[in-house]
Structures are given as C-alpha cells and as structure tokens.
Coordinates of C-alpha atoms in Angstrom, one line a residue:
Chain A
X248 CA 109.7 94.5 130.3
X249 CA 110.6 93.5 133.9
X250 CA 107.2 94.0 135.3
X251 CA 105.1 92.2 132.8
X252 CA 106.7 88.9 132.0
X253 CA 104.8 86.8 129.5
X254 CA 102.7 89.6 128.2
X255 CA 101.9 89.8 124.6
X256 CA 104.2 86.9 123.8
X257 CA 103.7 84.9 120.8
X258 CA 103.0 81.2 120.6
X259 CA 104.7 79.5 117.7
X260 CA 102.6 76.6 116.7
X261 CA 105.0 74.6 114.5
X262 CA 104.1 71.1 115.1
X263 CA 106.8 69.0 116.8
X264 CA 105.4 65.8 115.4
X265 CA 106.8 65.6 111.9
X266 CA 106.4 61.8 111.9
X267 CA 107.7 61.0 108.5
X268 CA 110.8 62.4 106.7
X269 CA 109.9 64.8 103.9
X270 CA 106.4 65.3 105.3
X271 CA 105.4 68.3 107.3
X272 CA 102.4 68.2 109.5
X273 CA 99.6 70.7 109.8
X274 CA 99.6 72.0 113.4
X275 CA 96.4 71.7 115.3
X276 CA 94.4 74.8 115.0
X277 CA 93.8 76.6 118.3
X278 CA 90.8 78.8 119.0
X279 CA 91.2 82.2 120.6
X280 CA 89.7 81.0 123.9
X281 CA 92.3 78.3 124.1
X282 CA 95.3 80.5 123.5
X283 CA 97.9 79.9 126.1
X284 CA 96.8 76.3 126.7
X285 CA 98.0 73.9 124.0
X286 CA 95.9 70.7 124.1
X287 CA 98.0 67.8 122.8
X288 CA 96.1 64.8 121.8
X289 CA 99.0 62.7 120.6
X290 CA 97.1 59.9 118.9
X291 CA 94.8 62.0 116.8
X292 CA 97.7 64.2 115.7
X293 CA 99.7 61.2 114.5
X294 CA 96.7 59.9 112.6
X295 CA 96.4 63.3 110.9
X296 CA 100.0 63.1 109.9
X297 CA 99.5 59.9 108.2
X298 CA 96.6 61.2 106.2
X299 CA 98.1 64.5 105.1
X300 CA 100.6 64.7 102.3
X301 CA 102.9 67.6 101.6
X302 CA 101.3 70.3 103.6
X303 CA 103.8 72.9 104.6
X304 CA 104.3 73.6 108.3
X305 CA 102.5 76.9 109.1
X306 CA 104.0 79.0 111.8
X307 CA 101.6 81.3 113.3
X308 CA 101.9 84.2 115.7
X309 CA 99.2 85.2 118.0
X310 CA 99.1 88.0 120.4
X311 CA 96.8 88.4 123.3
X312 CA 95.3 91.4 125.0
X313 CA 96.7 92.0 128.5
X314 CA 94.6 93.8 131.1
X315 CA 95.7 96.9 132.9
X316 CA 97.1 96.0 136.4
X317 CA 94.1 97.6 138.1
X318 CA 90.3 97.6 137.8
X319 CA 88.8 99.8 135.1
X320 CA 87.3 102.2 137.7
X321 CA 90.6 102.4 139.7
X322 CA 91.7 105.6 138.1
X323 CA 88.6 107.6 138.9
X324 CA 88.1 110.5 139.0
X325 CA 91.1 111.3 136.8
X326 CA 90.2 108.8 134.1
X327 CA 86.7 107.4 134.1
X328 CA 85.7 103.8 133.9
X329 CA 83.8 104.6 130.7
X330 CA 87.0 106.0 129.1
X331 CA 89.0 102.8 130.0
X332 CA 86.2 100.6 128.9
X333 CA 86.3 102.2 125.5
X334 CA 90.1 102.9 125.4
X335 CA 91.2 99.4 126.5
X336 CA 88.1 97.3 125.8
X337 CA 87.4 98.6 122.4
X338 CA 90.4 100.5 120.9
X339 CA 93.2 98.5 122.4
X340 CA 91.4 95.3 121.8
X341 CA 90.7 96.4 118.3
X342 CA 94.4 96.8 117.6
X343 CA 95.0 93.2 118.9
X344 CA 92.3 91.8 116.8
X345 CA 93.5 93.6 113.7
X346 CA 97.1 92.5 114.2
X347 CA 96.1 88.9 114.6
X348 CA 94.1 89.1 111.4
X349 CA 97.0 90.6 109.6
X350 CA 99.5 88.1 111.0
X351 CA 97.3 85.2 109.9
X352 CA 98.2 86.1 106.4
X353 CA 101.7 87.3 106.7
X354 CA 105.0 85.5 107.2
X355 CA 106.1 87.7 110.0
X356 CA 106.6 86.6 113.4
X357 CA 108.7 87.9 116.3
X358 CA 109.5 86.3 119.6
X359 CA 108.3 89.4 121.4
X360 CA 106.2 92.4 120.6
X361 CA 109.3 94.5 120.7
X362 CA 111.0 92.5 118.0
X363 CA 108.0 92.7 115.9
X364 CA 107.8 96.4 116.2
X365 CA 111.4 96.9 115.2
X366 CA 111.0 94.5 112.3
X367 CA 107.8 96.1 110.9
X368 CA 109.1 99.6 111.4
X369 CA 111.5 98.7 108.6
X370 CA 113.8 101.7 109.3
X371 CA 111.1 104.3 108.7
X372 CA 109.2 102.7 105.9
X373 CA 106.6 100.8 108.1
X374 CA 104.9 97.7 107.0
X375 CA 101.1 97.5 107.5
X376 CA 101.5 95.5 110.7
X377 CA 103.5 98.2 112.4
X378 CA 100.7 100.5 113.3
X379 CA 98.8 97.7 115.1
X380 CA 101.8 96.2 116.8
X381 CA 103.2 99.5 118.0
X382 CA 99.8 100.7 119.3
X383 CA 99.4 97.4 121.2
X384 CA 102.8 97.8 122.9
X385 CA 102.3 101.6 123.5
X386 CA 99.0 101.0 125.2
X387 CA 100.3 98.1 127.3
X388 CA 103.1 100.4 128.4
X389 CA 100.6 103.2 129.1
X390 CA 98.4 101.1 131.4
X391 CA 101.5 100.2 133.4
X392 CA 102.7 103.7 133.4
X393 CA 99.7 104.6 135.5
X394 CA 98.5 103.4 138.9
X395 CA 95.8 104.3 141.3
X396 CA 97.1 106.8 143.9
X397 CA 100.0 107.6 141.6
X398 CA 101.8 110.8 141.0
X399 CA 103.8 112.6 143.7
X400 CA 107.5 112.2 143.3
X401 CA 110.0 109.6 142.2
X402 CA 112.6 108.6 144.7
X403 CA 116.1 107.2 144.9
X404 CA 118.2 106.7 141.8
X405 CA 115.4 107.7 139.4
X406 CA 114.9 111.0 141.1
X407 CA 118.7 111.6 141.0
X408 CA 118.9 110.8 137.4
X409 CA 116.0 113.2 136.7
X410 CA 117.6 115.9 138.6
X411 CA 120.9 115.3 136.8
X412 CA 119.4 115.4 133.3
X413 CA 116.8 118.1 133.8
X414 CA 118.2 120.2 136.6
X415 CA 115.3 119.6 139.0
X416 CA 112.1 117.6 139.1
X417 CA 110.0 120.6 138.6
X418 CA 111.9 121.4 135.4
X419 CA 111.2 118.0 134.2
X420 CA 107.5 118.2 135.1
X421 CA 107.2 121.6 133.4
X422 CA 108.9 120.4 130.2
X423 CA 106.7 117.3 130.1
X424 CA 103.5 119.3 130.6
X425 CA 104.6 121.9 128.0
X426 CA 105.4 119.2 125.5
X427 CA 102.1 117.6 125.9
X428 CA 100.1 120.8 125.8
X429 CA 101.7 122.0 122.6
X430 CA 101.1 118.6 120.9
X431 CA 100.0 118.8 117.2
X432 CA 97.8 115.9 116.2
X433 CA 97.7 112.4 117.6
X434 CA 100.6 110.7 119.3
X435 CA 102.5 110.1 122.5
X436 CA 104.7 111.9 124.9
X437 CA 107.6 109.8 126.4
X438 CA 110.2 110.0 129.1
X439 CA 112.9 107.9 127.5
X440 CA 116.4 106.9 128.4
X441 CA 118.4 107.7 125.3
X442 CA 120.9 104.9 124.8
X443 CA 123.5 107.0 122.9
X444 CA 123.4 110.1 124.9
X445 CA 123.0 108.1 128.1
X446 CA 120.5 110.5 129.6
X447 CA 116.8 110.9 130.2
X448 CA 114.9 112.9 127.8
X449 CA 111.4 113.9 126.8
X450 CA 110.3 112.9 123.4
X451 CA 107.1 113.2 121.4
X452 CA 106.1 110.8 118.7
X453 CA 103.2 111.0 116.3
X454 CA 100.5 108.4 115.7
X455 CA 102.0 105.0 116.6
X456 CA 105.7 105.7 116.6
X457 CA 107.5 104.2 119.5
X458 CA 111.0 105.2 120.7
X459 CA 111.9 101.5 120.7
X460 CA 112.5 101.8 117.0
X461 CA 115.4 104.1 117.6
X462 CA 116.9 101.9 120.2
X463 CA 115.9 104.1 123.1
X464 CA 114.4 102.8 126.3
X465 CA 111.0 104.2 127.3
X466 CA 110.4 104.9 131.0
X467 CA 106.9 106.5 131.0
X468 CA 104.5 107.5 128.3
X469 CA 101.3 109.5 128.0
X470 CA 98.7 108.9 125.3
X471 CA 97.9 112.2 123.6
X472 CA 95.4 110.7 121.1
X473 CA 92.1 112.5 121.7
X474 CA 90.3 109.3 122.5
X475 CA 92.3 109.0 125.7
X476 CA 91.0 112.2 127.3
X477 CA 88.1 113.5 125.3
X478 CA 85.2 111.9 127.3
X479 CA 86.6 113.1 130.6
X480 CA 88.2 116.4 129.7
X481 CA 86.8 117.4 126.3
X482 CA 89.5 119.8 124.9
X483 CA 91.1 120.7 128.3
X484 CA 94.4 119.0 127.6
X485 CA 96.2 121.0 130.3
X486 CA 94.0 119.5 133.0
X487 CA 94.4 116.0 131.6
X488 CA 98.2 116.2 131.6
X489 CA 98.4 117.8 135.0
X490 CA 96.2 115.2 136.6
X491 CA 98.4 112.5 135.0
X492 CA 101.5 114.0 136.5
X493 CA 100.0 114.6 139.9
X494 CA 97.7 111.7 140.4
X495 CA 98.3 108.9 137.9
X496 CA 101.9 108.5 136.9
X497 CA 103.4 105.3 138.3
X498 CA 106.9 105.9 139.6
X499 CA 107.0 102.3 140.7
X500 CA 106.8 101.2 137.1
X501 CA 109.3 103.8 136.1
X502 CA 111.8 102.7 138.7
X503 CA 111.5 99.1 137.6
X504 CA 112.0 100.1 134.0
X505 CA 115.0 102.2 134.6
X506 CA 116.6 99.5 136.8
X507 CA 116.2 97.1 133.9
X508 CA 117.5 99.8 131.5
X509 CA 120.7 100.2 133.5
X510 CA 121.6 96.6 132.4
X511 CA 121.8 98.0 128.9
X512 CA 123.0 101.5 129.3
X513 CA 125.9 102.6 131.4
X514 CA 124.6 105.6 133.3
X515 CA 127.8 106.6 135.1
X516 CA 130.8 105.3 136.8
X517 CA 130.1 103.1 139.8
X518 CA 131.1 104.7 143.1
X519 CA 134.1 102.5 144.0
X520 CA 135.5 103.5 147.4
X521 CA 139.1 104.4 147.3
X522 CA 141.2 102.3 149.6
Chain B
X286 CA 91.6 127.2 96.9
X287 CA 87.9 127.9 97.0
X288 CA 88.0 130.4 99.7
X289 CA 86.5 133.4 98.0
X290 CA 83.8 133.7 100.6
X291 CA 84.1 136.9 102.6
X292 CA 83.8 135.1 105.9
X293 CA 87.0 133.3 105.2
X294 CA 90.3 134.4 106.4
X295 CA 92.1 137.0 104.4
X296 CA 95.6 137.5 105.3
X297 CA 97.2 140.3 103.5
X298 CA 100.6 141.7 104.2
X299 CA 100.2 145.1 102.9
X300 CA 103.4 146.2 101.4
X301 CA 104.2 149.8 100.4
X302 CA 104.3 150.3 96.7
X303 CA 107.8 149.7 95.5
X304 CA 109.1 153.1 94.6
X305 CA 110.9 153.0 91.2
X306 CA 112.7 156.2 91.7
X307 CA 113.9 156.5 95.3
X308 CA 113.7 160.2 96.2
X309 CA 117.1 161.7 96.6
X310 CA 116.4 165.3 97.4
X311 CA 115.3 166.2 100.9
X312 CA 112.2 168.0 99.7
X313 CA 110.9 165.1 97.7
X314 CA 111.8 162.9 100.6
X315 CA 109.6 164.7 103.1
X316 CA 106.8 164.9 100.5
X317 CA 107.1 161.2 99.9
X318 CA 107.1 160.5 103.6
X319 CA 104.0 162.7 104.2
X320 CA 102.1 160.9 101.5
X321 CA 103.1 157.6 103.0
X322 CA 101.9 158.6 106.4
X323 CA 98.5 159.9 105.1
X324 CA 98.0 156.8 103.1
X325 CA 98.7 154.8 106.2
X326 CA 96.3 156.9 108.2
X327 CA 93.5 156.5 105.6
X328 CA 94.0 152.8 105.4
X329 CA 93.8 152.6 109.2
X330 CA 90.6 154.6 109.2
X331 CA 88.7 152.5 106.8
X332 CA 89.6 149.0 107.9
X333 CA 90.0 147.2 111.2
X334 CA 93.7 146.5 111.5
X335 CA 96.4 146.5 114.0
X336 CA 99.3 148.6 113.2
X337 CA 102.7 147.2 113.9
X338 CA 104.8 149.2 116.3
X339 CA 107.4 149.7 113.7
X340 CA 105.1 151.7 111.4
X341 CA 103.9 155.3 111.9
X342 CA 106.1 156.1 114.9
X343 CA 109.5 156.0 113.2
X344 CA 109.2 158.3 110.3
X345 CA 112.8 159.5 110.5
X346 CA 114.3 156.0 110.5
X347 CA 112.0 155.0 107.7
X348 CA 113.2 157.9 105.6
X349 CA 116.8 157.1 106.3
X350 CA 116.2 153.4 105.5
X351 CA 114.8 154.3 102.2
X352 CA 117.7 156.5 101.4
X353 CA 120.1 153.8 102.3
X354 CA 118.2 151.2 100.4
X355 CA 117.5 149.2 103.5
X356 CA 115.2 146.2 103.1
X357 CA 113.4 146.9 106.4
X358 CA 109.7 147.4 105.7
X359 CA 108.1 149.9 108.0
X360 CA 104.5 150.3 106.8
X361 CA 102.6 147.1 107.2
X362 CA 99.3 146.3 108.8
X363 CA 98.4 142.9 110.1
X364 CA 95.1 141.4 109.3
X365 CA 94.2 138.9 112.0
X366 CA 91.9 135.9 111.7
X367 CA 88.5 135.8 113.2
X368 CA 86.2 132.9 114.2
X369 CA 83.5 132.8 111.5
X370 CA 79.9 132.2 112.7
X371 CA 77.9 129.2 111.8
X372 CA 75.0 129.6 109.5
X373 CA 72.9 127.3 111.7
X374 CA 72.4 126.5 115.4
X375 CA 74.6 124.1 117.2
X376 CA 71.8 121.7 117.6
X377 CA 70.6 122.0 114.0
X378 CA 72.6 119.0 112.8
X379 CA 71.1 116.5 115.3
X380 CA 71.0 113.5 115.4
X381 CA 73.8 113.2 112.9
X382 CA 76.2 115.4 114.9
X383 CA 75.2 116.4 118.4
X384 CA 74.9 119.9 119.5
X385 CA 77.5 119.4 122.2
X386 CA 80.1 118.3 119.6
X387 CA 79.2 121.2 117.4
X388 CA 79.5 123.7 120.2
X389 CA 82.9 122.3 121.5
X390 CA 84.2 122.0 118.0
X391 CA 83.3 125.5 117.1
X392 CA 83.8 127.4 120.3
X393 CA 86.8 125.5 121.7
X394 CA 88.7 123.8 119.0
X395 CA 88.3 126.2 116.1
X396 CA 88.6 129.2 118.4
X397 CA 91.9 127.9 119.8
X398 CA 93.2 127.5 116.2
X399 CA 92.3 131.1 115.5
X400 CA 93.8 132.4 118.7
X401 CA 97.0 130.5 118.3
X402 CA 97.2 131.4 114.6
X403 CA 96.9 135.1 115.5
X404 CA 99.6 134.8 118.2
X405 CA 101.9 133.1 115.7
X406 CA 101.2 135.7 113.1
X407 CA 102.1 138.5 115.5
X408 CA 105.2 136.8 116.5
X409 CA 106.1 136.2 112.9
X410 CA 105.5 139.9 112.1
X411 CA 107.8 140.9 114.9
X412 CA 110.4 138.4 113.8
X413 CA 110.3 139.6 110.1
X414 CA 110.6 143.2 111.2
X415 CA 113.6 142.4 113.2
X416 CA 115.1 140.2 110.5
X417 CA 115.2 137.2 112.9
X418 CA 115.4 134.4 110.4
X419 CA 115.6 131.5 112.9
X420 CA 112.4 132.8 114.7
X421 CA 110.6 133.1 111.3
X422 CA 111.5 129.5 110.5
X423 CA 110.6 128.2 113.9
X424 CA 107.1 129.7 113.8
X425 CA 106.3 127.9 110.5
X426 CA 105.0 124.7 112.1
X427 CA 102.7 126.6 114.5
X428 CA 101.4 128.7 111.5
X429 CA 100.9 125.6 109.4
X430 CA 99.0 123.7 112.1
X431 CA 96.8 126.5 113.5
X432 CA 96.4 128.3 110.2
X433 CA 95.5 125.0 108.6
X434 CA 93.1 124.3 111.3
X435 CA 91.4 127.6 110.8
X436 CA 91.2 127.2 107.0
X437 CA 89.9 123.6 107.2
X438 CA 87.3 124.2 109.8
X439 CA 86.0 127.3 108.0
X440 CA 85.4 125.2 104.9
X441 CA 83.9 122.4 107.1
X442 CA 81.2 124.6 108.6
X443 CA 80.1 125.6 105.1
X444 CA 80.1 122.0 104.0
X445 CA 77.4 121.2 106.6
X446 CA 73.7 122.1 106.4
X447 CA 70.7 121.1 108.5
X448 CA 68.5 118.5 106.9
X449 CA 65.6 120.9 106.7
X450 CA 67.7 123.5 104.8
X451 CA 68.8 121.1 102.1
X452 CA 71.5 119.1 103.9
X453 CA 72.0 115.7 102.4
X454 CA 70.5 116.3 99.0
X455 CA 72.8 114.7 96.4
X456 CA 74.5 116.9 93.9
X457 CA 72.9 117.7 90.6
X458 CA 74.0 119.4 87.3
X459 CA 77.6 120.0 86.6
X460 CA 79.1 118.6 89.9
X461 CA 76.8 115.6 89.7
X462 CA 77.9 114.8 86.2
X463 CA 81.5 115.3 87.0
X464 CA 81.2 112.9 90.0
X465 CA 79.6 110.3 87.7
X466 CA 82.3 110.8 85.2
X467 CA 85.3 110.6 87.6
X468 CA 84.0 108.0 90.1
X469 CA 81.3 106.1 88.2
X470 CA 78.5 107.0 90.5
X471 CA 77.7 109.1 93.6
X472 CA 77.5 106.0 95.7
X473 CA 81.0 105.0 94.6
X474 CA 82.3 108.4 95.6
X475 CA 80.7 108.1 99.1
X476 CA 82.2 104.6 99.4
X477 CA 85.6 105.9 98.5
X478 CA 85.5 108.8 100.9
X479 CA 84.3 106.6 103.7
X480 CA 87.0 104.0 103.1
X481 CA 89.8 106.6 103.0
X482 CA 88.4 108.4 106.0
X483 CA 88.2 105.3 108.1
X484 CA 91.6 104.1 107.0
X485 CA 93.3 107.4 107.9
X486 CA 95.6 106.7 110.9
X487 CA 95.6 109.3 113.6
X488 CA 94.1 112.7 112.9
X489 CA 93.4 114.3 109.6
X490 CA 90.9 115.2 106.9
X491 CA 89.4 113.6 103.9
X492 CA 88.7 115.8 100.9
X493 CA 86.8 115.8 97.6
X494 CA 89.2 117.9 95.6
X495 CA 89.0 119.6 92.2
X496 CA 92.2 120.0 90.2
X497 CA 92.0 123.5 88.8
X498 CA 94.0 122.7 85.8
X499 CA 92.8 119.3 84.7
X500 CA 89.3 119.9 86.0
X501 CA 89.3 116.4 87.5
X502 CA 87.8 115.4 90.8
X503 CA 89.7 113.3 93.3
X504 CA 89.6 112.0 96.9
X505 CA 92.6 113.1 99.0
X506 CA 93.5 112.8 102.6
X507 CA 95.7 115.1 104.7
X508 CA 97.2 114.5 108.1
X509 CA 96.6 116.6 111.2
X510 CA 95.6 120.1 110.0
X511 CA 97.4 120.2 106.8
X512 CA 95.2 122.1 104.3
X513 CA 94.4 120.5 100.9
X514 CA 97.0 122.5 99.0
X515 CA 99.8 120.5 100.7
X516 CA 98.7 117.7 98.5
X517 CA 98.8 119.7 95.3
X518 CA 99.1 123.4 94.6
X519 CA 96.2 123.3 92.0
X520 CA 93.8 121.4 94.3
X521 CA 90.6 123.2 95.4
X522 CA 88.6 121.7 98.3
X523 CA 84.9 121.1 97.4
X524 CA 84.2 119.0 100.5
X525 CA 86.2 118.3 103.6
X526 CA 85.3 115.9 106.4
X527 CA 87.0 116.2 109.7
X528 CA 88.1 112.8 111.0
X529 CA 89.9 114.0 114.1
X530 CA 88.5 112.2 117.0
X531 CA 87.1 115.5 118.5
X532 CA 84.7 115.6 115.6
X533 CA 82.8 112.5 116.6
X534 CA 84.1 110.8 119.7
X535 CA 81.5 112.1 122.2
X536 CA 78.8 110.6 120.0
X537 CA 80.2 107.8 118.0
X538 CA 83.1 106.9 120.3
X539 CA 85.7 105.1 118.3
X540 CA 83.4 103.9 115.5
X541 CA 84.6 106.3 112.9
X542 CA 82.8 104.4 110.1
X543 CA 79.4 105.1 111.6
X544 CA 80.2 108.8 111.8
X545 CA 81.3 108.8 108.2
X546 CA 78.2 106.9 107.1
X547 CA 75.9 109.3 108.8
X548 CA 77.5 112.6 108.0
X549 CA 76.3 112.5 104.4
X550 CA 72.8 113.3 105.7
X551 CA 74.0 116.9 106.5
X552 CA 76.4 117.6 103.7
X553 CA 75.6 120.7 101.7
X554 CA 76.2 119.8 98.1
X555 CA 74.9 123.2 96.9
X556 CA 77.9 124.8 98.5
X557 CA 80.2 122.3 96.8
X558 CA 78.5 122.8 93.5
X559 CA 79.0 126.6 93.8
X560 CA 82.7 126.2 94.4
X561 CA 82.9 123.7 91.5
X562 CA 81.1 126.0 89.1
X563 CA 83.1 129.0 90.0
X564 CA 86.3 127.1 89.6
X565 CA 85.4 125.5 86.3
X566 CA 83.8 128.6 84.8

C-alpha cells in the first residue's frame, strides 16, 4: 500500500553468519520490544556458532501492530476514544499477538501481509493463520480508510471513476449504505476495484474475508462487526454507516490507493491528443 | 425442534383441503364455494390472522381456477410472528448480564428480527400467489436470517432464569445422567461449550443439542442466525448461547470467554430438562 510503507512487514531472521560449511547457526532471539532493531554482536554470535552443532536455521516471521494515523480520540464524536482503545488496542492487537503465536510454530512466512493472506486463504480452504492475518490487514486498511474531518466528496479522477461506474456519487453512497444496513452477521463492506471487470464495485465479505484473495484491489472498507459500533451506536447501524460516509471516510487514502491501483489495472484508454 | 411452547412462533400456511372430486356441475360448484367462504369466515373470526388479498374477494376466479385445475391457491391466511415476552425483568439477570444488554437485545435486536421476518413472509406470500419463483428464491436468505434469529432468541430467553428463581442450578435426573454419560461430567460439558463458543469466529450460537433418533447429546455451533436444524434435521436444541457480540459487548467488551464463564449462573436447566424429557419420552 502506497501510504503505509513498511507496515506489517516481516523480518526474516535467518542468520547470515553460517561460519562453517554444513553447519547452520541458530539466529539470535529477538524480543518483541526490539523488533525492528536487530542488534548484531558479531563476536558472541561467532562463538555461538562454534559451540552449536547441527541446529537447523529457523526462519521466523514476526508482524507488528501499526497505529492508526491519528490519535485515538481524533474521530470523536463519530467513533469514541473508548471504542478505538478497545477495537485497536485490544482486538486488533489480539489478532497480531495470535498470529505471531501461530507463526512461531508454523513454516509459513510471506514477505508482506498481503502475500501471507493469499497463501493462507488457500483458495477457499483457509488455514488457521488466515483469520488472524486477514483481520490484521483489514483493520490496518480500515484505520487508514478513515480520517478526522473526513467524508464529503472525492475529487478528480476518483470521482470521475465513481460516476462512471455507479452513475453518480449519490447512487454510490446509497448503494454502500444499503449494503451495510442489510448486512447479515459479521464482516466488512468494501469499495473495490475489480481487476477483471476493470470497474469499481461494492462488495460485502463475511467474517475475515478480504477481496485481495480474489485479486481485486480494495479502495475503502467499513468494519461491520458489532464491536466496531456497538459501544457508540448500539444497534443503530444506519447512523453508524451514515456518519462514516459523511464524516469519517478518507478520500485522500482512497485516491492514493486508486492511483496505485492504476499501475495494475488499465482503467481506460489514455487521452492522446490527435495531431 | 423443541419448540412446543405456545409462546413460540407457529407458522402455518393453511391450505384448503385437497378436494378429491373436483365439482363439475354448476350447482355443486356454488355450494362448494359457499362452504369454502364460510369456513374462511369462521377461521378468521376465531383466530387473529391477516387474510391475503387474493382470498375472499375473488370467488369467481377461484371457482374458475378450480374447474380448470389451476394450481393457484386462493384461500390462505398468514400467521405472523410476534415478539415473546420475557418471564423476568430486564435487570433480573444482573450482574451476569446487564439490564441494558437485556433490554436492547430483546426490544431492539429480537424485535427487528421479528419485524423483518414478518416483512419477508408477506413478500413471500405475495410472490407465491403470483407464482414469482425468482422472488421466492431471493427471499430465502432474509427468511433464514430473520426467522432463524427469531427462533434462536425465543429459545434463548427460555434458557435464562434469574438466580433467585433457580437459574444456575445444575441439571439432575435424566438430563444430568445423560450429560454424565455423553460428556463424562457436567464440568466437562461446560468446558466444551465454553471452548467452542470462544473459538467461534464472527457471529453465531453454541448449542447443547439432542439427537432425536439416537438420543445422544452433542455440542454444536451455528453461524450467524442459522437455527440448530441446519446442523442436522434430527437435532433438538436444549440449550443455546448467543455469542454474537451484541449479547455481551457492552458489559464484557471483547472478552467473550468471561461472558461464557459467567452465563452458567443464570442458565435454566429445568427448561432444558423438560425439553429433554419430552423428546426422549
């Protein structure tokens, strides 16, 4: 994602110091507080190599929790600080911790969260890590799909594309709100760019499913799990969705995402002036 | 399923008795018609039903349809669902489940399932009358979701009982022995239900189910508002625990295991035993 370089990236900890042929070294263990900073004490590592015999190199993946790009009370009064404290601090963090625990015992690792999601989705037969990985990605995407003083209208190319694919912005808005209000169960509502049909579309997914697994490019998402609105809105889903559309949705992020998406999807012929 | 209780939804599509000898002569036709109409009127008098538009206002076309062997049903009354009352106050389950949760859960969530189910039923009725097959099929998901929500929550309210009225007392006699036999011990059952409830991803229900035919107990989970029968046609729900977030979020936040641990204090095992004994009689 263009706007969040380096987020949720894995660190592969294969030791580069295989001193003797035929012998692999155990990589230095890294505590969670030191994630992101690898301390290399060359002398002690080489000593360890000499002492250890035939220990396989262990490659680990580790994912970190990224923070929303705003303070936790920045979305008041539409989403309260308490909700974000729980939603991000407890639930989102919980997914990260669970995933790291699972990965400690599994042979999976991906270079990016997106690759991990596609791998663990396993073409519709998801592996246990899928739920955690996808929910981490979905929530990261969600925090960035919102901003303080958001809402209002998109502009430029994104607005043109919306008008092209939905008829008008208000058609798009109505369809999005309607999809969210008639949601059965837990899941997410997405504005995606469909790579095959080359158009924007509104999609709903249940539980942790993410449109990335179908090769589509998400532009905006909205968390329809009850924990994301229950404290603030109780069962009044309509108010939650309307507030999201009017005051929270970040068209800045959406624009950045669709600009990046255009590198992968041909959205139309370029306007080449005729000589 | 164990829904013999009168407060539970009864949906009956009342169909006219299939006439083995369709009347051919005009005289017997009009007599038949008159009988049908009076039967309709009597039924309407003695029960609270809404009559579909297609019924008593089109006697002539009904008569013709019968002559021509048409499959359009004209006489049908639609029984709509109603929100059942709780047998206890909203605050009676404190501190296990807060009064605010109970009130919202009953008055908002369950009520919306009932309302949407009734809407879907009326639309279904109209679609059936018109023979609009795509509409009939399209309505199935709304009926499954909202109808399931109504069924499940009706059972859920009966599964709960305030502590001072017997909530939380462990099961005895036949159900107690059956639990010991099928799970080892009551504690093992509680552990199993708590584990499956906590592991359920998203929204759903965790059930203690009785298989009607094999008389065996089992722990099942269903997603969203799917009723227990979606897991097996012979399964009867003895106990259902709602693990949708709306059932506990205001009080327990995302710590679903705490909610599950505590809810046993207000479970009404007498109701579960009743259902069990009726089913195994």
